[in-house]
Amino acid sequence: MSVSVPGDGRRWMGVGRSHNRDSHAAAMEAASAALTGRQPALLMVFAGIDHDGVALLAGLGEVAAGVPVIGCSTHGEIGPGGPRDGTVVVAAIGG
């Protein structure tokens, strides 16, 4: 899911979610869905508490190398399709 911000047309936000239990694969899947082919300035990551942080960062690095990442573990993630538990949600911001 991608949203453009009104104004100069350079700002954008995309959100992706993965239900994959493999942390590395889930990070790659969610980030790829959030990026929509554009270069992000920041990734915000929300991952279920059972996911491995090191594997998540490795997967994000494969999809968006060098992009700053902030985030946290959660006990319920809100993203496309509503709230879920045990998923990985990535919000990418560009512009």
GROMACS .gro file of N, CA, C and O in nm:
model
  380
    1MET      N    1   0.085  -0.115   0.000
    1MET     CA    2   0.000   0.000   0.000
    1MET      C    3   0.090   0.123   0.000
    1MET      O    4   0.183   0.131   0.078
    2SER      N    5   0.064   0.219  -0.088
    2SER     CA    6   0.145   0.339  -0.097
    2SER      C    7   0.055   0.462  -0.096
    2SER      O    8  -0.053   0.460  -0.153
    3VAL      N    9   0.102   0.567  -0.031
    3VAL     CA   10   0.027   0.691  -0.022
    3VAL      C   11   0.119   0.806  -0.060
    3VAL      O   12   0.231   0.813  -0.011
    4SER      N   13   0.074   0.896  -0.145
    4SER     CA   14   0.149   1.016  -0.176
    4SER      C   15   0.096   1.130  -0.092
    4SER      O   16  -0.023   1.140  -0.068
    5VAL      N   17   0.187   1.215  -0.047
    5VAL     CA   18   0.150   1.329   0.036
    5VAL      C   19   0.129   1.450  -0.055
    5VAL      O   20   0.211   1.478  -0.141
    6PRO      N   21   0.017   1.523  -0.039
    6PRO     CA   22  -0.006   1.641  -0.122
    6PRO      C   23   0.107   1.742  -0.107
    6PRO      O   24   0.168   1.753  -0.002
    7GLY      N   25   0.135   1.813  -0.211
    7GLY     CA   26   0.241   1.913  -0.205
    7GLY      C   27   0.328   1.904  -0.329
    7GLY      O   28   0.279   1.899  -0.440
    8ASP      N   29   0.457   1.893  -0.306
    8ASP     CA   30   0.551   1.897  -0.418
    8ASP      C   31   0.565   1.764  -0.491
    8ASP      O   32   0.638   1.754  -0.589
    9GLY      N   33   0.500   1.658  -0.446
    9GLY     CA   34   0.501   1.530  -0.517
    9GLY      C   35   0.621   1.443  -0.486
    9GLY      O   36   0.631   1.333  -0.537
   10ARG      N   37   0.715   1.490  -0.407
   10ARG     CA   38   0.834   1.411  -0.377
   10ARG      C   39   0.817   1.323  -0.254
   10ARG      O   40   0.887   1.225  -0.238
   11ARG      N   41   0.727   1.358  -0.165
   11ARG     CA   42   0.709   1.281  -0.042
   11ARG      C   43   0.612   1.165  -0.065
   11ARG      O   44   0.514   1.180  -0.136
   12TRP      N   45   0.641   1.052  -0.002
   12TRP     CA   46   0.555   0.936  -0.017
   12TRP      C   47   0.572   0.844   0.105
   12TRP      O   48   0.668   0.856   0.180
   13MET      N   49   0.478   0.754   0.121
   13MET     CA   50   0.484   0.654   0.227
   13MET      C   51   0.424   0.524   0.175
   13MET      O   52   0.320   0.526   0.108
   14GLY      N   53   0.489   0.414   0.202
   14GLY     CA   54   0.439   0.283   0.165
   14GLY      C   55   0.441   0.191   0.286
   14GLY      O   56   0.527   0.205   0.374
   15VAL      N   57   0.346   0.098   0.293
   15VAL     CA   58   0.338   0.005   0.406
   15VAL      C   59   0.325  -0.137   0.353
   15VAL      O   60   0.247  -0.162   0.261
   16GLY      N   61   0.402  -0.226   0.410
   16GLY     CA   62   0.393  -0.367   0.373
   16GLY      C   63   0.390  -0.454   0.497
   16GLY      O   64   0.440  -0.416   0.604
   17ARG      N   65   0.328  -0.571   0.484
   17ARG     CA   66   0.319  -0.665   0.597
   17ARG      C   67   0.353  -0.805   0.547
   17ARG      O   68   0.322  -0.843   0.435
   18SER      N   69   0.413  -0.881   0.636
   18SER     CA   70   0.439  -1.022   0.608
   18SER      C   71   0.391  -1.107   0.725
   18SER      O   72   0.413  -1.072   0.841
   19HIS      N   73   0.331  -1.219   0.693
   19HIS     CA   74   0.288  -1.317   0.794
   19HIS      C   75   0.389  -1.431   0.805
   19HIS      O   76   0.368  -1.525   0.881
   20ASN      N   77   0.499  -1.423   0.729
   20ASN     CA   78   0.600  -1.528   0.728
   20ASN      C   79   0.662  -1.542   0.867
   20ASN      O   80   0.695  -1.444   0.931
   21ARG      N   81   0.679  -1.663   0.915
   21ARG     CA   82   0.738  -1.689   1.047
   21ARG      C   83   0.891  -1.679   1.044
   21ARG      O   84   0.954  -1.664   1.148
   22ASP      N   85   0.952  -1.690   0.926
   22ASP     CA   86   1.096  -1.675   0.911
   22ASP      C   87   1.128  -1.525   0.911
   22ASP      O   88   1.085  -1.452   0.822
   23SER      N   89   1.200  -1.478   1.010
   23SER     CA   90   1.223  -1.335   1.030
   23SER      C   91   1.292  -1.268   0.912
   23SER      O   92   1.254  -1.159   0.870
   24HIS      N   93   1.395  -1.333   0.859
   24HIS     CA   94   1.469  -1.278   0.744
   24HIS      C   95   1.376  -1.262   0.624
   24HIS      O   96   1.369  -1.156   0.562
   25ALA      N   97   1.306  -1.367   0.592
   25ALA     CA   98   1.215  -1.365   0.477
   25ALA      C   99   1.100  -1.265   0.500
   25ALA      O  100   1.059  -1.194   0.408
   26ALA      N  101   1.049  -1.258   0.623
   26ALA     CA  102   0.940  -1.166   0.654
   26ALA      C  103   0.983  -1.021   0.635
   26ALA      O  104   0.908  -0.939   0.580
   27ALA      N  105   1.103  -0.988   0.679
   27ALA     CA  106   1.154  -0.851   0.663
   27ALA      C  107   1.168  -0.816   0.515
   27ALA      O  108   1.129  -0.706   0.472
   28MET      N  109   1.222  -0.907   0.437
   28MET     CA  110   1.237  -0.882   0.293
   28MET      C  111   1.101  -0.864   0.226
   28MET      O  112   1.083  -0.774   0.145
   29GLU      N  113   1.007  -0.949   0.260
   29GLU     CA  114   0.873  -0.945   0.201
   29GLU      C  115   0.800  -0.814   0.236
   29GLU      O  116   0.744  -0.747   0.148
   30ALA      N  117   0.800  -0.777   0.364
   30ALA     CA  118   0.729  -0.657   0.407
   30ALA      C  119   0.796  -0.531   0.351
   30ALA      O  120   0.727  -0.439   0.307
   31ALA      N  121   0.929  -0.527   0.353
   31ALA     CA  122   1.000  -0.410   0.300
   31ALA      C  123   0.978  -0.397   0.150
   31ALA      O  124   0.955  -0.286   0.100
   32SER      N  125   0.982  -0.505   0.078
   32SER     CA  126   0.959  -0.500  -0.068
   32SER      C  127   0.821  -0.446  -0.100
   32SER      O  128   0.805  -0.366  -0.192
   33ALA      N  129   0.723  -0.487  -0.023
   33ALA     CA  130   0.586  -0.437  -0.045
   33ALA      C  131   0.576  -0.289  -0.011
   33ALA      O  132   0.502  -0.215  -0.077
   34ALA      N  133   0.649  -0.244   0.089
   34ALA     CA  134   0.643  -0.103   0.131
   34ALA      C  135   0.714  -0.010   0.034
   34ALA      O  136   0.674   0.105   0.017
   35LEU      N  137   0.819  -0.058  -0.031
   35LEU     CA  138   0.902   0.030  -0.113
   35LEU      C  139   0.838   0.070  -0.245
   35LEU      O  140   0.863   0.179  -0.294
   36THR      N  141   0.763  -0.013  -0.305
   36THR     CA  142   0.697   0.016  -0.433
   36THR      C  143   0.794   0.074  -0.536
   36THR      O  144   0.759   0.161  -0.615
   37GLY      N  145   0.920   0.029  -0.533
   37GLY     CA  146   1.018   0.069  -0.635
   37GLY      C  147   1.083   0.204  -0.613
   37GLY      O  148   1.159   0.249  -0.697
   38ARG      N  149   1.057   0.270  -0.503
   38ARG     CA  150   1.116   0.401  -0.478
   38ARG      C  151   1.222   0.395  -0.369
   38ARG      O  152   1.225   0.303  -0.290
   39GLN      N  153   1.309   0.496  -0.366
   39GLN     CA  154   1.416   0.502  -0.267
   39GLN      C  155   1.364   0.564  -0.137
   39GLN      O  156   1.324   0.680  -0.134
   40PRO      N  157   1.365   0.487  -0.027
   40PRO     CA  158   1.317   0.540   0.101
   40PRO      C  159   1.424   0.623   0.172
   40PRO      O  160   1.544   0.603   0.151
   41ALA      N  161   1.379   0.711   0.258
   41ALA     CA  162   1.469   0.787   0.345
   41ALA      C  163   1.473   0.724   0.484
   41ALA      O  164   1.568   0.745   0.559
   42LEU      N  165   1.369   0.646   0.519
   42LEU     CA  166   1.360   0.585   0.651
   42LEU      C  167   1.266   0.465   0.645
   42LEU      O  168   1.163   0.470   0.577
   43LEU      N  169   1.302   0.359   0.717
   43LEU     CA  170   1.213   0.244   0.737
   43LEU      C  171   1.173   0.239   0.884
   43LEU      O  172   1.258   0.248   0.972
   44MET      N  173   1.044   0.225   0.908
   44MET     CA  174   0.993   0.204   1.044
   44MET      C  175   0.939   0.061   1.049
   44MET      O  176   0.854   0.024   0.968
   45VAL      N  177   0.991  -0.019   1.142
   45VAL     CA  178   0.962  -0.161   1.146
   45VAL      C  179   0.896  -0.198   1.279
   45VAL      O  180   0.944  -0.159   1.385
   46PHE      N  181   0.788  -0.273   1.269
   46PHE     CA  182   0.716  -0.321   1.387
   46PHE      C  183   0.703  -0.472   1.371
   46PHE      O  184   0.639  -0.519   1.276
   47ALA      N  185   0.764  -0.548   1.462
   47ALA     CA  186   0.769  -0.693   1.446
   47ALA      C  187   0.720  -0.762   1.573
   47ALA      O  188   0.750  -0.717   1.684
   48GLY      N  189   0.647  -0.871   1.553
   48GLY     CA  190   0.601  -0.951   1.665
   48GLY      C  191   0.717  -0.996   1.753
   48GLY      O  192   0.830  -1.013   1.705
   49ILE      N  193   0.691  -1.013   1.882
   49ILE     CA  194   0.796  -1.041   1.979
   49ILE      C  195   0.872  -1.172   1.953
   49ILE      O  196   0.983  -1.189   2.003
   50ASP      N  197   0.819  -1.262   1.873
   50ASP     CA  198   0.886  -1.388   1.844
   50ASP      C  199   0.986  -1.377   1.730
   50ASP      O  200   1.060  -1.473   1.704
   51HIS      N  201   0.992  -1.264   1.662
   51HIS     CA  202   1.086  -1.249   1.551
   51HIS      C  203   1.226  -1.217   1.601
   51HIS      O  204   1.245  -1.155   1.705
   52ASP      N  205   1.325  -1.260   1.524
   52ASP     CA  206   1.467  -1.242   1.556
   52ASP      C  207   1.515  -1.108   1.498
   52ASP      O  208   1.514  -1.090   1.376
   53GLY      N  209   1.555  -1.016   1.585
   53GLY     CA  210   1.597  -0.883   1.542
   53GLY      C  211   1.715  -0.882   1.447
   53GLY      O  212   1.718  -0.804   1.350
   54VAL      N  213   1.813  -0.969   1.469
   54VAL     CA  214   1.931  -0.975   1.380
   54VAL      C  215   1.889  -1.021   1.241
   54VAL      O  216   1.931  -0.964   1.140
   55ALA      N  217   1.803  -1.122   1.235
   55ALA     CA  218   1.756  -1.172   1.105
   55ALA      C  219   1.669  -1.068   1.035
   55ALA      O  220   1.676  -1.052   0.912
   56LEU      N  221   1.588  -0.994   1.112
   56LEU     CA  222   1.507  -0.887   1.053
   56LEU      C  223   1.597  -0.783   0.988
   56LEU      O  224   1.574  -0.742   0.873
   57LEU      N  225   1.698  -0.737   1.061
   57LEU     CA  226   1.789  -0.634   1.006
   57LEU      C  227   1.862  -0.684   0.882
   57LEU      O  228   1.883  -0.609   0.787
   58ALA      N  229   1.901  -0.811   0.881
   58ALA     CA  230   1.968  -0.867   0.764
   58ALA      C  231   1.875  -0.866   0.643
   58ALA      O  232   1.916  -0.829   0.532
   59GLY      N  233   1.750  -0.903   0.662
   59GLY     CA  234   1.653  -0.902   0.553
   59GLY      C  235   1.626  -0.762   0.502
   59GLY      O  236   1.618  -0.738   0.382
   60LEU      N  237   1.613  -0.667   0.594
   60LEU     CA  238   1.592  -0.527   0.554
   60LEU      C  239   1.711  -0.476   0.475
   60LEU      O  240   1.695  -0.404   0.376
   61GLY      N  241   1.831  -0.513   0.518
   61GLY     CA  242   1.953  -0.470   0.449
   61GLY      C  243   1.962  -0.522   0.307
   61GLY      O  244   2.020  -0.457   0.221
   62GLU      N  245   1.906  -0.639   0.281
   62GLU     CA  246   1.908  -0.692   0.145
   62GLU      C  247   1.814  -0.616   0.053
   62GLU      O  248   1.838  -0.605  -0.066
   63VAL      N  249   1.706  -0.564   0.108
   63VAL     CA  250   1.607  -0.492   0.027
   63VAL      C  251   1.638  -0.343   0.019
   63VAL      O  252   1.617  -0.281  -0.085
   64ALA      N  253   1.688  -0.286   0.128
   64ALA     CA  254   1.709  -0.141   0.134
   64ALA      C  255   1.842  -0.111   0.204
   64ALA      O  256   1.844  -0.052   0.312
   65ALA      N  257   1.950  -0.151   0.143
   65ALA     CA  258   2.083  -0.133   0.201
   65ALA      C  259   2.110   0.015   0.230
   65ALA      O  260   2.084   0.101   0.147
   66GLY      N  261   2.162   0.041   0.349
   66GLY     CA  262   2.203   0.176   0.386
   66GLY      C  263   2.091   0.268   0.432
   66GLY      O  264   2.117   0.382   0.469
   67VAL      N  265   1.968   0.223   0.429
   67VAL     CA  266   1.855   0.307   0.470
   67VAL      C  267   1.843   0.299   0.623
   67VAL      O  268   1.843   0.190   0.679
   68PRO      N  269   1.833   0.414   0.691
   68PRO     CA  270   1.815   0.411   0.836
   68PRO      C  271   1.687   0.335   0.875
   68PRO      O  272   1.586   0.344   0.805
   69VAL      N  273   1.696   0.264   0.988
   69VAL     CA  274   1.585   0.182   1.037
   69VAL      C  275   1.558   0.217   1.183
   69VAL      O  276   1.650   0.226   1.264
   70ILE      N  277   1.430   0.239   1.214
   70ILE     CA  278   1.387   0.249   1.354
   70ILE      C  279   1.272   0.151   1.371
   70ILE      O  280   1.208   0.112   1.274
   71GLY      N  281   1.246   0.111   1.493
   71GLY     CA  282   1.134   0.021   1.513
   71GLY      C  283   1.136  -0.042   1.650
   71GLY      O  284   1.215  -0.004   1.737
   72CYS      N  285   1.051  -0.140   1.667
   72CYS     CA  286   1.040  -0.206   1.796
   72CYS      C  287   0.970  -0.340   1.780
   72CYS      O  288   0.910  -0.369   1.677
   73SER      N  289   0.983  -0.421   1.884
   73SER     CA  290   0.905  -0.544   1.888
   73SER      C  291   0.768  -0.508   1.945
   73SER      O  292   0.753  -0.410   2.017
   74THR      N  293   0.669  -0.587   1.909
   74THR     CA  294   0.533  -0.556   1.949
   74THR      C  295   0.460  -0.682   1.992
   74THR      O  296   0.504  -0.793   1.966
   75HIS      N  297   0.347  -0.661   2.052
   75HIS     CA  298   0.257  -0.772   2.083
   75HIS      C  299   0.124  -0.741   2.016
   75HIS      O  300   0.020  -0.729   2.080
   76GLY      N  301   0.134  -0.721   1.884
   76GLY     CA  302   0.020  -0.685   1.800
   76GLY      C  303   0.062  -0.574   1.706
   76GLY      O  304   0.111  -0.471   1.750
   77GLU      N  305   0.051  -0.597   1.576
   77GLU     CA  306   0.095  -0.502   1.477
   77GLU      C  307  -0.025  -0.453   1.397
   77GLU      O  308  -0.109  -0.532   1.356
   78ILE      N  309  -0.032  -0.323   1.375
   78ILE     CA  310  -0.140  -0.265   1.297
   78ILE      C  311  -0.084  -0.231   1.159
   78ILE      O  312   0.016  -0.161   1.148
   79GLY      N  313  -0.148  -0.281   1.056
   79GLY     CA  314  -0.103  -0.258   0.919
   79GLY      C  315  -0.215  -0.288   0.823
   79GLY      O  316  -0.331  -0.300   0.863
   80PRO      N  317  -0.179  -0.304   0.694
   80PRO     CA  318  -0.281  -0.338   0.596
   80PRO      C  319  -0.359  -0.463   0.639
   80PRO      O  320  -0.301  -0.562   0.678
   81GLY      N  321  -0.489  -0.454   0.638
   81GLY     CA  322  -0.572  -0.567   0.678
   81GLY      C  323  -0.609  -0.567   0.825
   81GLY      O  324  -0.673  -0.659   0.873
   82GLY      N  325  -0.568  -0.463   0.900
   82GLY     CA  326  -0.605  -0.452   1.040
   82GLY      C  327  -0.502  -0.509   1.134
   82GLY      O  328  -0.393  -0.548   1.094
   83PRO      N  329  -0.534  -0.515   1.263
   83PRO     CA  330  -0.438  -0.563   1.363
   83PRO      C  331  -0.418  -0.714   1.354
   83PRO      O  332  -0.511  -0.789   1.327
   84ARG      N  333  -0.293  -0.755   1.375
   84ARG     CA  334  -0.256  -0.897   1.376
   84ARG      C  335  -0.146  -0.914   1.480
   84ARG      O  336  -0.084  -0.819   1.524
   85ASP      N  337  -0.115  -1.037   1.513
   85ASP     CA  338  -0.008  -1.067   1.607
   85ASP      C  339   0.091  -1.160   1.539
   85ASP      O  340   0.052  -1.252   1.468
   86GLY      N  341   0.220  -1.136   1.561
   86GLY     CA  342   0.324  -1.223   1.507
   86GLY      C  343   0.368  -1.188   1.366
   86GLY      O  344   0.438  -1.268   1.304
   87THR      N  345   0.330  -1.074   1.315
   87THR     CA  346   0.367  -1.035   1.179
   87THR      C  347   0.483  -0.936   1.182
   87THR      O  348   0.532  -0.896   1.287
   88VAL      N  349   0.526  -0.895   1.062
   88VAL     CA  350   0.624  -0.788   1.046
   88VAL      C  351   0.561  -0.682   0.958
   88VAL      O  352   0.512  -0.713   0.849
   89VAL      N  353   0.559  -0.559   1.007
   89VAL     CA  354   0.506  -0.446   0.931
   89VAL      C  355   0.618  -0.347   0.908
   89VAL      O  356   0.691  -0.312   1.002
   90VAL      N  357   0.634  -0.304   0.783
   90VAL     CA  358   0.736  -0.205   0.748
   90VAL      C  359   0.666  -0.086   0.686
   90VAL      O  360   0.587  -0.100   0.591
   91ALA      N  361   0.695   0.033   0.739
   91ALA     CA  362   0.650   0.157   0.679
   91ALA      C  363   0.773   0.226   0.622
   91ALA      O  364   0.871   0.246   0.694
   92ALA      N  365   0.771   0.256   0.493
   92ALA     CA  366   0.881   0.324   0.426
   92ALA      C  367   0.838   0.468   0.395
   92ALA      O  368   0.727   0.491   0.347
   93ILE      N  369   0.926   0.561   0.427
   93ILE     CA  370   0.898   0.702   0.403
   93ILE      C  371   1.006   0.756   0.309
   93ILE      O  372   1.125   0.734   0.331
   94GLY      N  373   0.963   0.828   0.208
   94GLY     CA  374   1.058   0.886   0.113
   94GLY      C  375   1.028   1.030   0.085
   94GLY      O  376   0.922   1.082   0.118
   95GLY      N  377   1.123   1.096   0.023
   95GLY     CA  378   1.103   1.236  -0.015
   95GLY      C  379   1.203   1.327   0.046
   95GLY      O  380   1.290   1.289   0.119
   0.00000   0.00000   0.00000
